[in-house]
PDB file of C-alpha atoms and ligand atoms in Angstrom:
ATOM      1  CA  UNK A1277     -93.493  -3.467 -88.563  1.00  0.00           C
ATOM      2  CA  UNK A1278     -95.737  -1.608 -86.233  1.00  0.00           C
ATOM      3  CA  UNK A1279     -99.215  -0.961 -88.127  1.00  0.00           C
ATOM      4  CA  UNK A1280    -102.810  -0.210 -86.239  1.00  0.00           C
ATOM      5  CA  UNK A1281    -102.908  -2.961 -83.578  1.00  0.00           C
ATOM      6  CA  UNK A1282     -99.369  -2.610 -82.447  1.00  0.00           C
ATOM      7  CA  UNK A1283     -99.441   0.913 -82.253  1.00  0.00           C
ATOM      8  CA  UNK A1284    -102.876   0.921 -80.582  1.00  0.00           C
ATOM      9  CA  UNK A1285    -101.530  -0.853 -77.539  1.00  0.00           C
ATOM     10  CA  UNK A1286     -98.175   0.770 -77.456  1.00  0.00           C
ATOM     11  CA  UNK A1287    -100.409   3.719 -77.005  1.00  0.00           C
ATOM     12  CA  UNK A1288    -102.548   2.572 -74.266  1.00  0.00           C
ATOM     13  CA  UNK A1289    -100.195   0.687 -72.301  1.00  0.00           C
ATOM     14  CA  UNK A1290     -97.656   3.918 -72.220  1.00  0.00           C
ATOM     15  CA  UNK A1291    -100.422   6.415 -71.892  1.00  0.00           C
ATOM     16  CA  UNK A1292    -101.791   4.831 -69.201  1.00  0.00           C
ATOM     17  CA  UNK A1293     -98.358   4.722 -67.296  1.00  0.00           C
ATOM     18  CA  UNK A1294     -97.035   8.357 -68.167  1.00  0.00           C
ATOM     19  CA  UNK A1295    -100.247  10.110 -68.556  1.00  0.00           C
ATOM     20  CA  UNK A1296     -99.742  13.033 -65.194  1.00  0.00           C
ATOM     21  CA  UNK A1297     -95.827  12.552 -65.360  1.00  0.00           C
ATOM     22  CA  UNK A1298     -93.859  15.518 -66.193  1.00  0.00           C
ATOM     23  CA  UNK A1299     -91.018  15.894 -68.615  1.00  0.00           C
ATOM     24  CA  UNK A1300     -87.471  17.261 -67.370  1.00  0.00           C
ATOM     25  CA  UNK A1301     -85.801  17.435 -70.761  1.00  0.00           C
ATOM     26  CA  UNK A1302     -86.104  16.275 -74.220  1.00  0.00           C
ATOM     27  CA  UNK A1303     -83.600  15.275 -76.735  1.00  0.00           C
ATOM     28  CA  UNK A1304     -82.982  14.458 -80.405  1.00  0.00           C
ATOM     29  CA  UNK A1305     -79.951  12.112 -80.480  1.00  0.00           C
ATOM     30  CA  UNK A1306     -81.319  10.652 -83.975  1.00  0.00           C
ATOM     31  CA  UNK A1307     -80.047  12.226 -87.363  1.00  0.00           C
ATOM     32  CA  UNK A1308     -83.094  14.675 -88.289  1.00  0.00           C
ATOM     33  CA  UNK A1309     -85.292  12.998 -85.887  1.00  0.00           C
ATOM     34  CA  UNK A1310     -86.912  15.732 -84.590  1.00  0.00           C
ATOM     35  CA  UNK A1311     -89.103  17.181 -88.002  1.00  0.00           C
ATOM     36  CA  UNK A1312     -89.618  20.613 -86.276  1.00  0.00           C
ATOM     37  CA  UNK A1313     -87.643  23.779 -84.820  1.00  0.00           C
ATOM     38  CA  UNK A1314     -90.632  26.053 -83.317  1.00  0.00           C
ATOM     39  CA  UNK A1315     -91.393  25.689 -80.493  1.00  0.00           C
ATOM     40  CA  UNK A1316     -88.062  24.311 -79.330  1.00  0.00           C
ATOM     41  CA  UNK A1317     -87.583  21.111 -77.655  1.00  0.00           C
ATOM     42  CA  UNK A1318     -87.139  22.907 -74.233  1.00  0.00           C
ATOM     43  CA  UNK A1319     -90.359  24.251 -74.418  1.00  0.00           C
ATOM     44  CA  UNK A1320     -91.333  20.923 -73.171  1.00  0.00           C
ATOM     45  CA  UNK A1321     -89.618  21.009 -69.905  1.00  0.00           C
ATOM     46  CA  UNK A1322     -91.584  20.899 -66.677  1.00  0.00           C
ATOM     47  CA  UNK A1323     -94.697  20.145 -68.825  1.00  0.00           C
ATOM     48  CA  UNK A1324     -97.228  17.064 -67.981  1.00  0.00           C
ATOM     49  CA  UNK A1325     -97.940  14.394 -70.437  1.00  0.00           C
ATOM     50  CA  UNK A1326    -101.892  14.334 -70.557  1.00  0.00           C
ATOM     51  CA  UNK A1327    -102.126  11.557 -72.693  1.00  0.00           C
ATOM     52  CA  UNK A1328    -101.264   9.211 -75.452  1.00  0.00           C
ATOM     53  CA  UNK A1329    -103.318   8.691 -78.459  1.00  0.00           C
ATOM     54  CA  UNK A1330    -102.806   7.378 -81.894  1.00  0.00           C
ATOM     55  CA  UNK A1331    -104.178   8.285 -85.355  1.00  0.00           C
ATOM     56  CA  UNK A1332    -103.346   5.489 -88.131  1.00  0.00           C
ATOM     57  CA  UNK A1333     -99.729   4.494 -87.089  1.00  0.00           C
ATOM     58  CA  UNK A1334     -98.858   7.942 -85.748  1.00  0.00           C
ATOM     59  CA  UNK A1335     -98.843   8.326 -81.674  1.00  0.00           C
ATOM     60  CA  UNK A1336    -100.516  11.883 -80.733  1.00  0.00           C
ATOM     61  CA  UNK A1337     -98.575  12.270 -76.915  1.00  0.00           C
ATOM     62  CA  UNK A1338    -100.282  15.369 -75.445  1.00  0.00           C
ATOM     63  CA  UNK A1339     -98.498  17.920 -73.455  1.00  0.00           C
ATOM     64  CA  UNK A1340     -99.941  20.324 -71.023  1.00  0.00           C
ATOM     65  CA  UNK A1341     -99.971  24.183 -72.880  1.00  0.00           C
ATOM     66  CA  UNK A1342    -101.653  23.112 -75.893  1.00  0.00           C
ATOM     67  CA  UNK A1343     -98.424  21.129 -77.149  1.00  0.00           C
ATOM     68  CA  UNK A1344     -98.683  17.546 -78.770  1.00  0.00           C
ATOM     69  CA  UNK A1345     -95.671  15.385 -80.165  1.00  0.00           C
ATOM     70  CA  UNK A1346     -96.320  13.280 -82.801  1.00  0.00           C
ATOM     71  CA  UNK A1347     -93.831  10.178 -83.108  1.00  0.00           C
ATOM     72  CA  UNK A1348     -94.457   8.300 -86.491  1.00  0.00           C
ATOM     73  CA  UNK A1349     -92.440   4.626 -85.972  1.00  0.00           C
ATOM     74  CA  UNK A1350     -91.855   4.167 -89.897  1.00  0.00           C
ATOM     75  CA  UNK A1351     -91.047   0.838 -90.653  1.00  0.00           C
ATOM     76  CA  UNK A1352     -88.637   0.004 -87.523  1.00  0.00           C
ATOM     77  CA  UNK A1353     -89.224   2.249 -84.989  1.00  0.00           C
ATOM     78  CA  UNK A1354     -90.876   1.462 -81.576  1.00  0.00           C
ATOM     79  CA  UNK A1355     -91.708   3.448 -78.475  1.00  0.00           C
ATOM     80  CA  UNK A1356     -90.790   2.320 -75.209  1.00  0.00           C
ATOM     81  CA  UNK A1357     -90.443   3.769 -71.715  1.00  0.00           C
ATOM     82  CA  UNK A1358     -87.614   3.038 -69.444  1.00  0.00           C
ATOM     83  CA  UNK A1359     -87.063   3.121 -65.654  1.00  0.00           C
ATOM     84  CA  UNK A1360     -83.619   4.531 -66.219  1.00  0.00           C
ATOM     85  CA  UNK A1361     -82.094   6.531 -68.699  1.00  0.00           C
ATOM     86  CA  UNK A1362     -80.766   5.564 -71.597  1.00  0.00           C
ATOM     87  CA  UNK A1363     -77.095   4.112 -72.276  1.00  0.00           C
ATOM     88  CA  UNK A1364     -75.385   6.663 -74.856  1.00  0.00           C
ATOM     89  CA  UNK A1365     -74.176   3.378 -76.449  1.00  0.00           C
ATOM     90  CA  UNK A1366     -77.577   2.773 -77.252  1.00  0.00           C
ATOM     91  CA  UNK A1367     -77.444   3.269 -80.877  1.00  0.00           C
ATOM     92  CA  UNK A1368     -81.109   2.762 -81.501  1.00  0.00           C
ATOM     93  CA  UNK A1369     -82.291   5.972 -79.780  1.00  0.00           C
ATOM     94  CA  UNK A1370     -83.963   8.835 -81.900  1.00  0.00           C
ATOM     95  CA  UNK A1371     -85.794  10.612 -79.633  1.00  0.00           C
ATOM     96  CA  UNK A1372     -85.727  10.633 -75.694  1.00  0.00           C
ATOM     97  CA  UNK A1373     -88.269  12.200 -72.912  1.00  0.00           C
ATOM     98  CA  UNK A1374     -86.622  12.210 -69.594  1.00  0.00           C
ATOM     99  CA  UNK A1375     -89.234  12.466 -66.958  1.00  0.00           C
ATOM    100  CA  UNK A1376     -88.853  13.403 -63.208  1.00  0.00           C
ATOM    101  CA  UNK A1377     -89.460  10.576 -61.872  1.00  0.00           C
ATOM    102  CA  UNK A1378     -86.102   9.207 -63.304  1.00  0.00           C
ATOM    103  CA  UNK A1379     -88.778   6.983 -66.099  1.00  0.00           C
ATOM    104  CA  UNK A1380     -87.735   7.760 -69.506  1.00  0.00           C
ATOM    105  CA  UNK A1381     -89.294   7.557 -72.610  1.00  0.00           C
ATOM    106  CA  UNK A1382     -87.914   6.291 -75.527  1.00  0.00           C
ATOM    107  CA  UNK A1383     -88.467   6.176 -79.661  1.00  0.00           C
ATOM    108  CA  UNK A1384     -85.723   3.737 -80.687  1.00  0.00           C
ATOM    109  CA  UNK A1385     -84.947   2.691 -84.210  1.00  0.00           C
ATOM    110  CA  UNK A1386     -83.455  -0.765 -85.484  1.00  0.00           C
ATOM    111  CA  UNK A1387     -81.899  -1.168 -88.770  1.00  0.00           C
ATOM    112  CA  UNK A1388     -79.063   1.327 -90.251  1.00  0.00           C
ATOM    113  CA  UNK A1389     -82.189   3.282 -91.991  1.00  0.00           C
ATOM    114  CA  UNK A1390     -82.897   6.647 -89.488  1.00  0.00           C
ATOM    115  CA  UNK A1391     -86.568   7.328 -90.802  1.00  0.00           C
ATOM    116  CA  UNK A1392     -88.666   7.687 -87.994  1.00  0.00           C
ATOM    117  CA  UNK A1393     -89.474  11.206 -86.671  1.00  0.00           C
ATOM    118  CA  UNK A1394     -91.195  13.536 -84.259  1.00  0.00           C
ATOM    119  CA  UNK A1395     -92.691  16.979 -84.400  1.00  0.00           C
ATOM    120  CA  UNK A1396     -93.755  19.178 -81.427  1.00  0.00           C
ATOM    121  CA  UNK A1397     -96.752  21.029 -82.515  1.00  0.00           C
ATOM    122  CA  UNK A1398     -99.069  23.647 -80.948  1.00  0.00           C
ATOM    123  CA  UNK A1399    -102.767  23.234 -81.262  1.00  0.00           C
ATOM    124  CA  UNK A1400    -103.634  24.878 -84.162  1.00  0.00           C
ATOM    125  CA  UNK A1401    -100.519  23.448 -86.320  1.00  0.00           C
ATOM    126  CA  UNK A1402    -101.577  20.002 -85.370  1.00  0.00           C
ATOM    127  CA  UNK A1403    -104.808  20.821 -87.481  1.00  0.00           C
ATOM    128  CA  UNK A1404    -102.835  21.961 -89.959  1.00  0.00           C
ATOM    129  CA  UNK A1405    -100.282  19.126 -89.883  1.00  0.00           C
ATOM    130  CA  UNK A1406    -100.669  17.109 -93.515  1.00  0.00           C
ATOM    131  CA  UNK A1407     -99.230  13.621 -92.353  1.00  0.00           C
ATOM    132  CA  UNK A1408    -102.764  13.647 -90.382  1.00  0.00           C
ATOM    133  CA  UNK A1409    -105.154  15.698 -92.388  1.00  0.00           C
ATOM    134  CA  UNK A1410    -104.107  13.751 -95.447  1.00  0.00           C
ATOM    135  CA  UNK A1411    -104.998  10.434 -93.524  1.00  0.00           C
ATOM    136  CA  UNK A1412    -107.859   8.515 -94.585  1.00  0.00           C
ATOM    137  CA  UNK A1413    -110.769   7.524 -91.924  1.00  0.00           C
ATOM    138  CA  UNK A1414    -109.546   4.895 -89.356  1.00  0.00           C
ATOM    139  CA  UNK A1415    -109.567   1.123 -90.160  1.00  0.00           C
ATOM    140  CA  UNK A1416    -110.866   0.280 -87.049  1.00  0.00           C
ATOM    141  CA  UNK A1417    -113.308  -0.032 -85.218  1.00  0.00           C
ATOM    142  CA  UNK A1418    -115.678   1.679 -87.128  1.00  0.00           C
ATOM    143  CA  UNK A1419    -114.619   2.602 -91.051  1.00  0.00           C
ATOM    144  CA  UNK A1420    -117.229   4.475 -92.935  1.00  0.00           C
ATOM    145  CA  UNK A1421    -119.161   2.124 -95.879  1.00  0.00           C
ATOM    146  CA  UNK A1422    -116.526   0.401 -98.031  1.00  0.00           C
ATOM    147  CA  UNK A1423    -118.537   0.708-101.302  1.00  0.00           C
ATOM    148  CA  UNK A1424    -117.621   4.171-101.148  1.00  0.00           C
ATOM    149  CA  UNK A1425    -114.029   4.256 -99.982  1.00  0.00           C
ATOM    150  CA  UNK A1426    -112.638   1.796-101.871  1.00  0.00           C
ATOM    151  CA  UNK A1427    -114.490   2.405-104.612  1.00  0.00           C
ATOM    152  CA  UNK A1428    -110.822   2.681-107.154  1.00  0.00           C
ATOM    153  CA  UNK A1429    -109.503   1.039-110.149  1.00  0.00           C
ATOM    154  CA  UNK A1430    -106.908  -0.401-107.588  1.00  0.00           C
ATOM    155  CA  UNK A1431    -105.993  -4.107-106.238  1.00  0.00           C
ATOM    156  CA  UNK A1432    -107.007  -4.421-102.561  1.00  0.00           C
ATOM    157  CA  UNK A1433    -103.517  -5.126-102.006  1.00  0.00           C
ATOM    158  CA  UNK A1434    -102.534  -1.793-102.603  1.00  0.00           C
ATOM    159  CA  UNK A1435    -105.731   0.219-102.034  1.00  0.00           C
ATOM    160  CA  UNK A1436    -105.741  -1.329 -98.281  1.00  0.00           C
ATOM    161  CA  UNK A1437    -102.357   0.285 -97.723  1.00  0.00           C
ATOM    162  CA  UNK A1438    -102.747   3.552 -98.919  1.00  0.00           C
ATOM    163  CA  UNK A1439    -102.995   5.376 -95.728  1.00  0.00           C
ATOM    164  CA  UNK A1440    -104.842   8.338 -97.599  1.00  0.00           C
ATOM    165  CA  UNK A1441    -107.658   5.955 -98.684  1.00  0.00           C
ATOM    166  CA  UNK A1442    -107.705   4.078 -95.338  1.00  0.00           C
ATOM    167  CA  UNK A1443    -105.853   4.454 -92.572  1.00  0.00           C
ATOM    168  CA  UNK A1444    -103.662   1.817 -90.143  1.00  0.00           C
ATOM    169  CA  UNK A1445    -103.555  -1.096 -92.356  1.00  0.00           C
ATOM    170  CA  UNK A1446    -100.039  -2.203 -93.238  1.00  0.00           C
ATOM    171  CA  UNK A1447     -98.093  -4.769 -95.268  1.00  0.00           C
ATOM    172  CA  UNK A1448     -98.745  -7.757 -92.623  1.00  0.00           C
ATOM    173  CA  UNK A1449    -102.556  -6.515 -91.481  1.00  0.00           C
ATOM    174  CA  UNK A1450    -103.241  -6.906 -94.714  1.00  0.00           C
ATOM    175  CA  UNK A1451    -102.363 -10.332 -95.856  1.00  0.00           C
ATOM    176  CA  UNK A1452    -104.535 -11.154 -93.124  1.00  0.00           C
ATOM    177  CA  UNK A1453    -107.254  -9.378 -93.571  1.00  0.00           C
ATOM    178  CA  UNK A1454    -107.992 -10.496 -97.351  1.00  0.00           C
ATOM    179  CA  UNK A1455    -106.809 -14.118 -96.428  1.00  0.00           C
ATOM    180  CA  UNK A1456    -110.217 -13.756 -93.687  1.00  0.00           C
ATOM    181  CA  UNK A1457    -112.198 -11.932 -96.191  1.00  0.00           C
ATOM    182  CA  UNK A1458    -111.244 -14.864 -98.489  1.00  0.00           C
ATOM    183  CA  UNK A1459    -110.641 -12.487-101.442  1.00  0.00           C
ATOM    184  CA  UNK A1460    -107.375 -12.194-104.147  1.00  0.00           C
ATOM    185  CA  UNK A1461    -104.944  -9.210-103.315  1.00  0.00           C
ATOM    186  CA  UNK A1462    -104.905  -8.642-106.745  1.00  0.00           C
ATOM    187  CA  UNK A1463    -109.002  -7.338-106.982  1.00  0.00           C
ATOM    188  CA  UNK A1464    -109.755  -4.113-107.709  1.00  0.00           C
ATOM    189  CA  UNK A1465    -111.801  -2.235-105.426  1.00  0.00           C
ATOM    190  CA  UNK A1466    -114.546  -0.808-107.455  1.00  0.00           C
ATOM    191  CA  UNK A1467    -115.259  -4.568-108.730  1.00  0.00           C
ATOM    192  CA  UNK A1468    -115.804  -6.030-105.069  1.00  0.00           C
ATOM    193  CA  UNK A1469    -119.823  -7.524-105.100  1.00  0.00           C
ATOM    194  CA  UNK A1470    -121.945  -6.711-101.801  1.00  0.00           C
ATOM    195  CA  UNK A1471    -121.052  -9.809-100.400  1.00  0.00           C
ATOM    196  CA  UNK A1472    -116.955  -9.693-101.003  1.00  0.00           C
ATOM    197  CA  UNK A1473    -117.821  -5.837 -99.215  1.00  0.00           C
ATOM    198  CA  UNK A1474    -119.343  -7.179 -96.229  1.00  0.00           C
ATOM    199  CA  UNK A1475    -116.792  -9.944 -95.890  1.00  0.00           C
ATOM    200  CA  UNK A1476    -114.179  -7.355 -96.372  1.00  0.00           C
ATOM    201  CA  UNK A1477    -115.509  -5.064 -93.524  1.00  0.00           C
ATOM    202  CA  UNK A1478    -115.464  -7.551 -91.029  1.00  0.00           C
ATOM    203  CA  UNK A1479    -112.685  -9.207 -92.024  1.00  0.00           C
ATOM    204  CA  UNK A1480    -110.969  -5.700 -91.007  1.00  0.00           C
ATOM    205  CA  UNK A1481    -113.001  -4.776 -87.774  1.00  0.00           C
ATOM    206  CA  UNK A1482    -112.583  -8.212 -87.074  1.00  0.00           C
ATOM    207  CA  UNK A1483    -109.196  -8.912 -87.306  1.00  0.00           C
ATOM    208  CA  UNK A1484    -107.941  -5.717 -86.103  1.00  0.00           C
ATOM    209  CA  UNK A1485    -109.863  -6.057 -83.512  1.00  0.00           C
ATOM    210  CA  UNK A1486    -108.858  -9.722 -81.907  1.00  0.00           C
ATOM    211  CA  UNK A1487    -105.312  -8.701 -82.587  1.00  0.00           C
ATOM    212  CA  UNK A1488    -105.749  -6.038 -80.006  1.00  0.00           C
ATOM    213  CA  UNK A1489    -107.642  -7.785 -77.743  1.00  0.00           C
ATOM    214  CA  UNK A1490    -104.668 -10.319 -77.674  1.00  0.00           C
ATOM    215  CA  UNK A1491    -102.467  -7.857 -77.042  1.00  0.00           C
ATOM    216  CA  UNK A1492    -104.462  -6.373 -74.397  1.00  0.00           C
ATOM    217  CA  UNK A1493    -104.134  -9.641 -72.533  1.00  0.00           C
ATOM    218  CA  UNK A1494    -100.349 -10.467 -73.648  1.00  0.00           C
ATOM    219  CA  UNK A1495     -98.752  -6.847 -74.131  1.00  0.00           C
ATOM    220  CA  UNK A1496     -97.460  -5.180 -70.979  1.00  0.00           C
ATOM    221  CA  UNK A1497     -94.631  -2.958 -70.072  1.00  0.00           C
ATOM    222  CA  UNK A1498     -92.218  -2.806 -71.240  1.00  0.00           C
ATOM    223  CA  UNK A1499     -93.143  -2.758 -74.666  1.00  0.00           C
ATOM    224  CA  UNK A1500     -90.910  -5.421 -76.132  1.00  0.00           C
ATOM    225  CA  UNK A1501     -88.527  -4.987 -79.349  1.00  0.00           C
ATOM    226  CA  UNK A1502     -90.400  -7.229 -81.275  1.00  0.00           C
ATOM    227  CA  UNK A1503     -94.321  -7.389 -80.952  1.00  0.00           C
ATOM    228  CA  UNK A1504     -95.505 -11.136 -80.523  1.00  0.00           C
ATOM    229  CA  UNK A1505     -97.844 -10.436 -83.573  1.00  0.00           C
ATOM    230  CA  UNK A1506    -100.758 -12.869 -83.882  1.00  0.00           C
ATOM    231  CA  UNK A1507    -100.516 -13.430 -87.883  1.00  0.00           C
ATOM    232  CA  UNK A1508    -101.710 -16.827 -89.000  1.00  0.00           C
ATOM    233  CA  UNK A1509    -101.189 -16.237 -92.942  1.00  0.00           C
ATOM    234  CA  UNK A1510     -98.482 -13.425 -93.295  1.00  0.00           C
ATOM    235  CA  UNK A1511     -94.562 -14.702 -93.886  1.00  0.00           C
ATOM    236  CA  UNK A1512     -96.143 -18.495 -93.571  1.00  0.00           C
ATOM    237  CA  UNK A1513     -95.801 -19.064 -97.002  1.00  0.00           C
ATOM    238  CA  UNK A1514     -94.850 -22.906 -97.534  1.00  0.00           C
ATOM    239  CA  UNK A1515     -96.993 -23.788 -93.709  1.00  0.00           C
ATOM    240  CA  UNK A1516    -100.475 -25.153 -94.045  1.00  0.00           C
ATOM    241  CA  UNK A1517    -103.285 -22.646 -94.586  1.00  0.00           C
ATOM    242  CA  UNK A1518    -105.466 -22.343 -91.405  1.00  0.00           C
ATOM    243  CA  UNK A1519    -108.410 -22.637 -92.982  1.00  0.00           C
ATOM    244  CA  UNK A1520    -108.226 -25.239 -95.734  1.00  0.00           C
ATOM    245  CA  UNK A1521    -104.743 -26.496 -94.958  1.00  0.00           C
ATOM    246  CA  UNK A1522    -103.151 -25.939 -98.795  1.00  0.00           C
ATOM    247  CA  UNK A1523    -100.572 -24.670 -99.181  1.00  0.00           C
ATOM    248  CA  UNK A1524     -99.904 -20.612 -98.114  1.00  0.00           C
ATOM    249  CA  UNK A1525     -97.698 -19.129-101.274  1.00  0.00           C
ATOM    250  CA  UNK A1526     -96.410 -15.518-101.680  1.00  0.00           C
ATOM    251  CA  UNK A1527     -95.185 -13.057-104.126  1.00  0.00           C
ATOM    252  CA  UNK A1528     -91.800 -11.470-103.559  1.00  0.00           C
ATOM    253  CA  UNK A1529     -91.625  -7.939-104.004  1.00  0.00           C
ATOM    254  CA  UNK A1530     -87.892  -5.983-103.454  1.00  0.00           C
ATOM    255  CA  UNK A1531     -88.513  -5.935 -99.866  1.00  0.00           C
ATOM    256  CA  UNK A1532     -91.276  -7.715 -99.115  1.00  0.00           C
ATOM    257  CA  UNK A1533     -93.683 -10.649 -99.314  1.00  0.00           C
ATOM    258  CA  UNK A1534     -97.132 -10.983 -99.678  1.00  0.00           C
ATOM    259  CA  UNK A1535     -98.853 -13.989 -98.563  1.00  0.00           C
ATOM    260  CA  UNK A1536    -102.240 -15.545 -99.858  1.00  0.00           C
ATOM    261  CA  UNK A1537    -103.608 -18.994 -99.708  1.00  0.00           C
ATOM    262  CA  UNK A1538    -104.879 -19.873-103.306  1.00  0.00           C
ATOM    263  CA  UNK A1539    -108.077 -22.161-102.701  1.00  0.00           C
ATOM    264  CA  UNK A1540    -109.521 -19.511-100.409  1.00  0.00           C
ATOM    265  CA  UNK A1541    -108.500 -16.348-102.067  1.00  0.00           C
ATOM    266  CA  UNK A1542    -107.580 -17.085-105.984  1.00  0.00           C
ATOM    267  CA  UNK A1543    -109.632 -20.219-107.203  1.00  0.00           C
ATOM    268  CA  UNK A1544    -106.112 -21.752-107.539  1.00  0.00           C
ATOM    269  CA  UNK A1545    -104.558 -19.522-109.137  1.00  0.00           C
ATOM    270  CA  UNK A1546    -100.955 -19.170-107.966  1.00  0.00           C
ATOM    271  CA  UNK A1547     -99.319 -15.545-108.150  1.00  0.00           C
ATOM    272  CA  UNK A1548     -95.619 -16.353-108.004  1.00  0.00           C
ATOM    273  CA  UNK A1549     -93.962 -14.214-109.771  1.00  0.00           C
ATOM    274  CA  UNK A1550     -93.992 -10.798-109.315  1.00  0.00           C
ATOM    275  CA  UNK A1551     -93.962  -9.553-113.033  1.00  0.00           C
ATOM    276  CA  UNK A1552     -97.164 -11.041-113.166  1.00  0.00           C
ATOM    277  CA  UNK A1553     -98.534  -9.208-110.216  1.00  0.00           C
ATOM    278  CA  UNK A1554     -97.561  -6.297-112.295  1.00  0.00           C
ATOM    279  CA  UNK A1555     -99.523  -7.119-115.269  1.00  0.00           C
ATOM    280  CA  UNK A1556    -102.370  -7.423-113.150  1.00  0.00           C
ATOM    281  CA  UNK A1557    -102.327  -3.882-111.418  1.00  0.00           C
TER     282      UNK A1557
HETATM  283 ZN1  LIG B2615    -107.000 -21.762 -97.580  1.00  0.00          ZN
END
């Protein structure tokens, strides 16, 4: 699951090798992939990309003209570029940009779910456009005080997620980032002390951080299918907490798991079952 750090270097690593190509043809293969229908899809053709950026998990790839495509992964999705073009067996593709130089760029899509999606915006709708203005401020590398913006009735766990309140910070970021902060997912966020605030901060500069710098160093292209993400707490329930070496538990959710190590983050308390996790939101 692609969340800040994975999409961060996805962005740089493409950007840096597409950035001054220019695009022969687009198309939507994908089931409602492409979000909009003005300006059409050819309106790319025989522009430049002029960059890649990201904003949370969203990639921002910049067209010459005042165009921008924004390519949100969901939960599955991952953007890759190609020498060649793309199979038509290839089941996974959602969204293609064929380039002149024969390159080709790629969102693909594993699972049966089709949920990621791209819209080609003009300047002024990209203001406009609520999946970004609805964002909270980024996670990293610089969030704005946390006494303020988490400042909710609302466990951590959640709170952390809510891309409104803060934005990049998914499902396995976060296990990680509380595990380092050494605080419960199940704390609220207006009853953190200065001290669990300043832990929390960099815990998420921090941790955000090295897991980009590791990618810088072990990412290149291609982009592979799956991300070799540096988590050390997340989906390790049963191993050996790094820190203090008890056990790492979890609480199962419908489709997920959240991990926590209880001598660091719960003063032993284990939260196994997830009706109790409910009682305590
Ligand atoms: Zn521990």
């Amino acid at each position: 699951m692609p969340e800040l750090p994975e999409v961060e270097i996805t962005a740089r690593r493409i950007g840096e090798a597409v950035t001054g190509a220019v695009i022969e043809s687009a198309m939507a293969p994908g089931i409602n992939a492409l979000k909009t229908y003005d300006p059409p899809l050819t309106a790319v053709e025989g522009r430049a990309i002029t960059g890649v950026g990201r904003r949370g998990k969203l990639f921002l790839i910049s067209l010459e003209g005042d165009l921008t495509l924004v390519v949100h992964l969901m939960s599955a999705g991952r953007l890759q570029l190609f020498d060649s073009r793309a199979s038509l067996r290839d089941r996974t593709s959602r969204f293609l940009l064929r380039l002149t130089d024969g390159r080709e760029l790629r969102l693909r899509e594993f699972g049966t779910r089709q949920r990621a999606w791209v819209k080609l915006l003009r300047s002024p709708e990209l203001g406009a456009e609520e999946t970004l203005t609805e964002l909270g401020p980024e996670a990293w590398p610089d969030p704005p005080p946390l006494e303020q913006l988490l400042d909710e009735p609302r466990p951590l766990y959640a709170l952390l997620r809510d891309q409104h309140v803060v934005a990049g910070i998914g499902r396995s970021w976060v296990d990680e980032i509380l595990h380092a902060a050494r605080i419960s997912p199940f704390k609220r966020g207006s009853d953190l002390d200065p001290d669990e605030l300043a832990r929390l901060h960099d815990a998420i500069v921090g941790r955000l951080g090295d897991a980009i710098a590791h990618y810088q160093t072990a990412i290149n292209l291609p982009i592979p299918d799956k991300l070799p993400m540096p988590l050390t707490v997340h989906r390790r329930n049963g191993e050996p907490c790094p820190r203090c070496g008890d056990r790492l538990e979890a609480v199962f959710y419908e489709d997920y798991v959240m991990c926590y190590c209880p001598t660091c983050q719960t003063e032993g308390k284990l939260l196994k079952d997830r009706r109790l996790s409910r009682l305590l939101k």
